[in-house]
Coordinates of C-alpha atoms in Angstrom, one line a residue:
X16 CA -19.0 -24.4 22.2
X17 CA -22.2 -23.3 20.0
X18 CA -23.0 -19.5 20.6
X19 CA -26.5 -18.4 21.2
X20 CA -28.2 -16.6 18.8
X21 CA -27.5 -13.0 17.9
X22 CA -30.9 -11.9 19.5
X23 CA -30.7 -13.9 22.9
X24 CA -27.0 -12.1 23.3
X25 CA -28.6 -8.4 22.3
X26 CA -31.3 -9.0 24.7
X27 CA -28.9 -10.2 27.6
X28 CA -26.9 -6.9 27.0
X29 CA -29.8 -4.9 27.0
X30 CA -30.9 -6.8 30.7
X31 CA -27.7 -5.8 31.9
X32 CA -27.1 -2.7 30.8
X33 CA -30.5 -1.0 29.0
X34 CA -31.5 0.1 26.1
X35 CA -28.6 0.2 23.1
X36 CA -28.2 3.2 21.0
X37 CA -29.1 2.5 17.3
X38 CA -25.7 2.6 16.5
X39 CA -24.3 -0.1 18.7
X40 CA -27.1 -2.3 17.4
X41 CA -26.5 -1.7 13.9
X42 CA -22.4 -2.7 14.3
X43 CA -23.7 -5.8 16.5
X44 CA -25.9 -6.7 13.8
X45 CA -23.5 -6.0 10.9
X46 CA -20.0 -6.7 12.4
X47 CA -20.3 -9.2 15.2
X48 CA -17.0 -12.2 14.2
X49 CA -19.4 -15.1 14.7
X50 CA -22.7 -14.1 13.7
X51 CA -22.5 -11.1 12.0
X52 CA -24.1 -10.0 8.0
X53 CA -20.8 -8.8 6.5
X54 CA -18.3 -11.0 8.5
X55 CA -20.5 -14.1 7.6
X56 CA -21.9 -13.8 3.7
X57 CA -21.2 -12.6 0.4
X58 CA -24.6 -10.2 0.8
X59 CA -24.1 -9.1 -3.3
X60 CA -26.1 -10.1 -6.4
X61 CA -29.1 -12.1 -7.4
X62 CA -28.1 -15.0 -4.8
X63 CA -27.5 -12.5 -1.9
X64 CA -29.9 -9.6 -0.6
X65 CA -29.2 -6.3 -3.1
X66 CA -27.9 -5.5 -6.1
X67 CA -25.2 -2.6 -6.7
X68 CA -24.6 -0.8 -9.4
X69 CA -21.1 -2.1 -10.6
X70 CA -23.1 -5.8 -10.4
X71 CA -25.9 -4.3 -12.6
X72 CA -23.3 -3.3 -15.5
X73 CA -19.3 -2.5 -16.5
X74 CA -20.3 1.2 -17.6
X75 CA -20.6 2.2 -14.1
X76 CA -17.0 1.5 -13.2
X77 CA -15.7 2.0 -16.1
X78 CA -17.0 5.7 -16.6
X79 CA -15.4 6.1 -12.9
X80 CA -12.3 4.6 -13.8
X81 CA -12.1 7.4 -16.6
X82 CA -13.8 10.3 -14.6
X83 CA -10.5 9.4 -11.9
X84 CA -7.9 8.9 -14.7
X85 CA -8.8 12.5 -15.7
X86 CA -8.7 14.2 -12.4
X87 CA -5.6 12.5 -12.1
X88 CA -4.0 14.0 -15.3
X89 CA -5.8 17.3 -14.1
X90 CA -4.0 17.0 -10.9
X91 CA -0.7 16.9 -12.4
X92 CA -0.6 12.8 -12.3
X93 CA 1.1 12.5 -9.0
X94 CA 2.8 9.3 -8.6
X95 CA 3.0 7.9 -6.4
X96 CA -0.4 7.8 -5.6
X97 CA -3.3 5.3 -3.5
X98 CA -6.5 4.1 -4.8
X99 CA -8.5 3.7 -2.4
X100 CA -11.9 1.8 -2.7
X101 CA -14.2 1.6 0.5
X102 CA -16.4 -1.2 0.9
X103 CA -15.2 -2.7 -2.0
X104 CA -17.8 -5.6 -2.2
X105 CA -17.1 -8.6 -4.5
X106 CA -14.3 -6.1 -6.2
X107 CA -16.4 -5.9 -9.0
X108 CA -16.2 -2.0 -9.4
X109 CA -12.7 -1.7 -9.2
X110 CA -11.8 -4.7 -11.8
X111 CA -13.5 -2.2 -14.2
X112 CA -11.9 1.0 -13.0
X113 CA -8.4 -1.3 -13.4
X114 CA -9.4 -2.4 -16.8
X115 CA -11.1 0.6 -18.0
X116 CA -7.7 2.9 -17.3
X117 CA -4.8 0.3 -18.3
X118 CA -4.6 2.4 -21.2
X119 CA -3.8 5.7 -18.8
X120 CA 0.0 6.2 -19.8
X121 CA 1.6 5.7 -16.0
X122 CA -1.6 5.6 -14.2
X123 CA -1.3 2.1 -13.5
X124 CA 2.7 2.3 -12.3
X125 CA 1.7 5.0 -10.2
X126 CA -0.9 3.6 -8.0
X127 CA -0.6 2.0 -5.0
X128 CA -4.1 -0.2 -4.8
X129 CA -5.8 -0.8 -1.3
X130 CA -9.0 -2.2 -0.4
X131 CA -10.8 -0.8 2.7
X132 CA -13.0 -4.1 4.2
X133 CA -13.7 -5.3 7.0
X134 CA -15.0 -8.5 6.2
X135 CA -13.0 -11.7 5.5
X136 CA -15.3 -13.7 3.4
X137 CA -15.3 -10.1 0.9
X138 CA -11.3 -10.3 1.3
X139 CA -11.2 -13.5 0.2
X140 CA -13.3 -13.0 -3.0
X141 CA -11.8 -9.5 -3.7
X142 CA -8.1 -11.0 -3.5
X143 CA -9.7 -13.5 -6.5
X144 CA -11.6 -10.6 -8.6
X145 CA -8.0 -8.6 -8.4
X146 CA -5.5 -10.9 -7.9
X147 CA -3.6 -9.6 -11.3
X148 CA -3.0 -6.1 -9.1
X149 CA -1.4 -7.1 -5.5
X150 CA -3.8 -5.2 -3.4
X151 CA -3.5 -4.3 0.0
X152 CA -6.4 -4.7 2.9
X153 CA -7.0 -2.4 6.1
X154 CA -9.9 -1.9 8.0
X155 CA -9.2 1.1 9.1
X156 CA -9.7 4.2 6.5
X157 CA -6.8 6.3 9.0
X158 CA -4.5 3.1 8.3
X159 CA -3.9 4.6 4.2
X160 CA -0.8 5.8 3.3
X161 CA 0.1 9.6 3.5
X162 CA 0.4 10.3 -0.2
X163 CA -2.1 11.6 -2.8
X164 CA -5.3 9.9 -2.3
X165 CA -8.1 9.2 -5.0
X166 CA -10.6 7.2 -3.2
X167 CA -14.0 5.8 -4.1
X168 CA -17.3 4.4 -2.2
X169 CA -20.1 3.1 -3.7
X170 CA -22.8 2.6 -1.4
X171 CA -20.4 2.3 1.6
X172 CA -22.0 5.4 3.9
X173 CA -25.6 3.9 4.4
X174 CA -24.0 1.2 6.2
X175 CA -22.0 2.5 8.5
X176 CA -23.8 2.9 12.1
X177 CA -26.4 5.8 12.7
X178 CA -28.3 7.1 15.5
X179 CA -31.7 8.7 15.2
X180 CA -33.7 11.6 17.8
X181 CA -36.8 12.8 17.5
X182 CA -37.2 16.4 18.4
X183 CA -38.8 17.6 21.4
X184 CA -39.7 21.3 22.2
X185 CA -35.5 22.4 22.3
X186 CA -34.5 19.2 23.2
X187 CA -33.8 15.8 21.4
X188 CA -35.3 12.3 22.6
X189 CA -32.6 9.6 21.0
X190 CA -34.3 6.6 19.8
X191 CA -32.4 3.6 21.0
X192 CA -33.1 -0.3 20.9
X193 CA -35.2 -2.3 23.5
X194 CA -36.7 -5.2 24.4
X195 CA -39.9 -5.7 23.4
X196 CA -42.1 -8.5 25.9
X197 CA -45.7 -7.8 24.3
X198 CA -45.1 -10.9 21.6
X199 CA -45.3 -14.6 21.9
X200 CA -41.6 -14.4 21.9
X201 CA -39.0 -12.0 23.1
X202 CA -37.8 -9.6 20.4
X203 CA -36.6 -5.9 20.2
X204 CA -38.7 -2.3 19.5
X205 CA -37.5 1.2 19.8
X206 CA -37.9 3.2 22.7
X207 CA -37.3 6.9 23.1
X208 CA -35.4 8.5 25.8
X209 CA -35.9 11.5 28.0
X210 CA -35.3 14.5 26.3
X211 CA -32.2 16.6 26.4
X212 CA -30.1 19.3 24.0
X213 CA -27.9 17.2 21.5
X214 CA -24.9 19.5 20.6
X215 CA -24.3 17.5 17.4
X216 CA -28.1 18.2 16.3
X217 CA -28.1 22.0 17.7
X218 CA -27.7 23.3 14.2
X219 CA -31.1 21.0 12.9
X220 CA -33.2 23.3 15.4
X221 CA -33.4 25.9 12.5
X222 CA -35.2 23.5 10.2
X223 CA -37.3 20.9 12.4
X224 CA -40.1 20.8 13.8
X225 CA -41.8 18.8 17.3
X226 CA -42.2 15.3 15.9
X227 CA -39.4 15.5 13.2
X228 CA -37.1 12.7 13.4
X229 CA -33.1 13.3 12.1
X230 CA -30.3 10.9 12.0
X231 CA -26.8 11.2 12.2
X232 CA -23.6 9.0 11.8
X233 CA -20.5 9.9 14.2
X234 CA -18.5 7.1 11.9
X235 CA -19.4 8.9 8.9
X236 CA -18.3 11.6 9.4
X237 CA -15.2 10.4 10.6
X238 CA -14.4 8.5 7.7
X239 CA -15.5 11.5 5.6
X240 CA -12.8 13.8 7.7
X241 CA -10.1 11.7 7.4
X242 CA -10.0 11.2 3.2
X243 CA -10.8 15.1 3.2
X244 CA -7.8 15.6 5.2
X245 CA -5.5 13.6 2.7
X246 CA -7.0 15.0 0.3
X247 CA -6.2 18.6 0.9
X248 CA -2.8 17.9 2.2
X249 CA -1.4 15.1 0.1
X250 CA -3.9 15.7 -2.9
X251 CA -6.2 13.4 -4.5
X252 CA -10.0 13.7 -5.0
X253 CA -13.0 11.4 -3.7
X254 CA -16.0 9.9 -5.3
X255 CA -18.6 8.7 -3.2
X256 CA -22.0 7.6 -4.2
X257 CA -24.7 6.5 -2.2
X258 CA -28.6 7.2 -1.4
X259 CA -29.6 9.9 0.3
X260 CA -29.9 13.8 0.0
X261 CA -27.9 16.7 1.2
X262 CA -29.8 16.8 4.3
X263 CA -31.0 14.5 6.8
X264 CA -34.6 13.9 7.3
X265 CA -37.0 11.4 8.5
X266 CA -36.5 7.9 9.4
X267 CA -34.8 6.1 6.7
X268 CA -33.8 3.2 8.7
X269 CA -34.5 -0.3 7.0
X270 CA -33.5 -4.1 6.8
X271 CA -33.1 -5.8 3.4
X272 CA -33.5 -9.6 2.7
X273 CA -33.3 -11.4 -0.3
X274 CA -34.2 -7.9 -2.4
X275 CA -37.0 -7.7 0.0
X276 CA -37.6 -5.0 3.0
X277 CA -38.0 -7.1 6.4
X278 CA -37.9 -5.6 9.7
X279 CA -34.7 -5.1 10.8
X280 CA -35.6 -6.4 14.2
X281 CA -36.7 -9.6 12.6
X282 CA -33.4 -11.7 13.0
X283 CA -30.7 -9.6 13.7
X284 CA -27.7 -10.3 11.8
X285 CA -29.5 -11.9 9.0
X286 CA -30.3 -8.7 7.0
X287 CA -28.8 -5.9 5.3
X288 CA -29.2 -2.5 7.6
X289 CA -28.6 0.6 6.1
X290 CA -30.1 4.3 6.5
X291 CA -30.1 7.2 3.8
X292 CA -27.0 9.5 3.7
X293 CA -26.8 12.9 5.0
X294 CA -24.2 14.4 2.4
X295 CA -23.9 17.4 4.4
X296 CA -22.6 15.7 7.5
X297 CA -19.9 14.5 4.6
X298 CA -19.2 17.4 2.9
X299 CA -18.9 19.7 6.0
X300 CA -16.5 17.0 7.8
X301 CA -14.3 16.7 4.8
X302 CA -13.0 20.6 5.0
X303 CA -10.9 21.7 4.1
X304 CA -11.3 19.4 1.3
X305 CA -14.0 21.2 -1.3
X306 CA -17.3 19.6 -1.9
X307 CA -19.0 19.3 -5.5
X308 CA -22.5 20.2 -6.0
X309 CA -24.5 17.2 -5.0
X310 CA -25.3 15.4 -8.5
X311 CA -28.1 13.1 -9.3
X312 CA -26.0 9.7 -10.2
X313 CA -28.1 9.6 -13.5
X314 CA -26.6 13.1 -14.4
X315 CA -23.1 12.1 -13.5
X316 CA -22.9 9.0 -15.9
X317 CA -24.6 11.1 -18.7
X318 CA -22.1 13.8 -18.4
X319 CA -19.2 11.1 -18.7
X320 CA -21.0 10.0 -21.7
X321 CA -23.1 6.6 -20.6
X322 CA -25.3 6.3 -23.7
X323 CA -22.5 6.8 -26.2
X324 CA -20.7 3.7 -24.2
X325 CA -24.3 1.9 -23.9
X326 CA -24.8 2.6 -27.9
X327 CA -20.9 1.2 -28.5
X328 CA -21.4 -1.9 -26.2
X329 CA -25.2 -2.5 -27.7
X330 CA -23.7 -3.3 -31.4
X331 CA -22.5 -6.5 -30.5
X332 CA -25.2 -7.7 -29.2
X333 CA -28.8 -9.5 -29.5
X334 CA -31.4 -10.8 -27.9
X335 CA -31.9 -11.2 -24.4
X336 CA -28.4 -9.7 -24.4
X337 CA -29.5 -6.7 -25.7
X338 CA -32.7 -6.4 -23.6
X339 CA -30.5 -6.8 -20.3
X340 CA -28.2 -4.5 -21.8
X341 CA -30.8 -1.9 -22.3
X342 CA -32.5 -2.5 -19.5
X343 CA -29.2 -2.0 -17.1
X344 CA -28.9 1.5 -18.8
X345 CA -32.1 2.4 -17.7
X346 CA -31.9 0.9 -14.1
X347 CA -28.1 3.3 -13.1
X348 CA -29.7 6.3 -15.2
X349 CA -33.7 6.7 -15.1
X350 CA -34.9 9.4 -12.3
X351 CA -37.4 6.7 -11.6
X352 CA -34.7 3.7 -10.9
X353 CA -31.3 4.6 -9.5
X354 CA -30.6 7.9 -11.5
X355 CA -32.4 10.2 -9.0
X356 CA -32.3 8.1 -6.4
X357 CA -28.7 7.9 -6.0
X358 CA -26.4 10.7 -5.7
X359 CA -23.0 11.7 -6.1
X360 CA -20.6 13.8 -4.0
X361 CA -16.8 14.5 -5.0
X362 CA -14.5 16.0 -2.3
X363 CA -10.9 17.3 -4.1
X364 CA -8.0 19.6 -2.5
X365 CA -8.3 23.5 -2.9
X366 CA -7.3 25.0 -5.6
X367 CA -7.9 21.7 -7.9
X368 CA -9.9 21.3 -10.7
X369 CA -12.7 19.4 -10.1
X370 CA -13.1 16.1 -10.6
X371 CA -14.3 15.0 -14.5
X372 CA -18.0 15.0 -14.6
X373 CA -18.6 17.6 -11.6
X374 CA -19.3 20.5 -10.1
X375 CA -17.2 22.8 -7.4
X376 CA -20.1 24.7 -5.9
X377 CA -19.8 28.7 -4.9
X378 CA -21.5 28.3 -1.5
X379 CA -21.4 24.5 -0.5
X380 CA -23.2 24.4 2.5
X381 CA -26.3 27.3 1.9

């Protein structure tokens, strides 16, 4: 039996039971078995709807693979131990990290690999990419074992479910997902609810003002508590880059579509959603685990040493080769690309050194 589309069943739930929270919509859109973006497509590279970084050159996960190879020699190379990726995409960035540290006297007979994805058309192409290193799948970041932990995400938060308020005098009114009846056709708008004190925001009445619109991500944070938990009990240390700042502000919610921004009521199910990360929602569930200063990504990769590996990879080649090559450097490094854009937060267990290429910071959260 056909199923309707994913709009005409988002609109029958709304009938029934009212407007959605942002959230729920988002996990509909993303995660729904039939219908759904992830559990549907291969959403990565030039044929799919964005580009990440390990797609746009090997330095990226190879400088990672190093920058964890270190902390893990720092760390007293703890064996055994899991590495963890989180939305692992196509397994791109973690063939690189794999090739980049074979060299890592025991690293590689001390790691346990596992692959955090919840979608089976990913599984199937990750199990291809690293079928040379036996991984294992769960979809569930509190199914990892309970041993040291080094674990990386690579634009993984901004696509995990938010919600968004706007603020209201002392109170908060929670955007959330409606139908919308004033078109030729049925389709979806935002609607705001009546206004009322949001424990989780109480903290944002400091900085906000009437009109100011903040989101937060309850599944974010959970996934954020969890690795910073077995982190500070088992050891380990985290890597997580994504877009965003330390703080949440404004409304960063948006729909990508074949590299393009579409509205992300426009065909649900059919586009990328994702919303900027609040780092400090990260950083403060992850305690006891200790933060690093929040690094631009551009500074990160320079500290590992990018353009001496761009400059030793740019020898052998010519041509358009070389333009791409250059033009890849550019694109993870430049303020006005990804370099500023894109930041990079690294969680490790007290008392550790921090992780290669960062920061501990003396008052994380001022």
């Amino acid at each position: 039996m056909t199923q309707a589309p994913l709009l005409d069943r988002i609109l029958q739930r709304i009938n029934l039971q009212g407007p959605m929270p942002l959230s729920d919509y988002m996990q509909i859109c993303m995660l729904d078995p039939a219908q759904g973006y992830y559990t549907t497509r291969d959403p990565l590279g030039t044929k799919g709807d964005f580009i990440t970084a390990p797609e746009i050159s090997q330095m990226f996960g190879e400088l990672i693979g190093l920058a964890l190879a270190q902390t893990w020699m720092d760390h007293g190379s703890p064996a055994p131990f899991t590495l963890a990726e989180a939305g692992p995409g196509r397994g791109t960035l973690m063939a690189d990290i794999l090739r980049a540290t074979r060299g890592v006297p025991g690293f590689h007979d001390a790691m346990r690999l596992v692959l955090i994805e919840a979608s089976p058309t990913l599984r199937r192409i990750q199990g291809d990419t690293l079928a040379d290193y036996t991984p294992a799948w769960t979809d569930r970041i509190e199914d990892l074992p309970k041993r040291p932990l080094f674990f990386v995400a690579n634009e993984f938060f901004d696509a995990l479910p938010i919600r968004q308020a706007q603020r209201m005098g002392d109170g908060w009114a929670e955007r959330v997902v409606t139908a919308d009846d004033t078109g030729l056709a049925p389709g979806l708008t935002f609607a705001l609810m009546t206004p009322t004190p949001l424990p989780e925001l109480a903290h944002r009445l400091d900085d906000t003002a009437d009109g100011d619109v903040i989101e937060w991500s309850a599944p974010a944070q959970s996934v954020a508590a969890t690795v910073g938990q077995r982190i500070a009990t088992h050891g380990g240390a985290a890597l997580i880059f994504d877009y965003g700042d330390w703080r949440s502000q404004g409304d960063t919610f948006q729909a990508l579509r074949d590299h393009q921004p579409v509205s992300p009521f426009e065909a649900p199910g059919s586009a990328d959603l994702t919303a900027h990360v609040d780092f400090e929602a990260l950083a403060r569930a992850a305690a006891p685990a200790v933060p690093s200063l929040l690094t631009p990504q551009g500074v990160f990769l320079e500290r590992l040493g990018i353009t001496a590996r761009a400059q030793a990879l740019a020898k052998r080649l010519t041509g358009s080769a070389l333009d791409a090559h250059i033009a890849a450097h550019r694109r993870l490094t430049h303020p006005q690309e990804m370099g500023t854009l894109f930041k990079v937060l690294a969680l490790t267990a007290p008392g550790r050194p921090p992780v290669a290429g960062m920061t501990d910071p003396e008052r994380p959260f001022s």
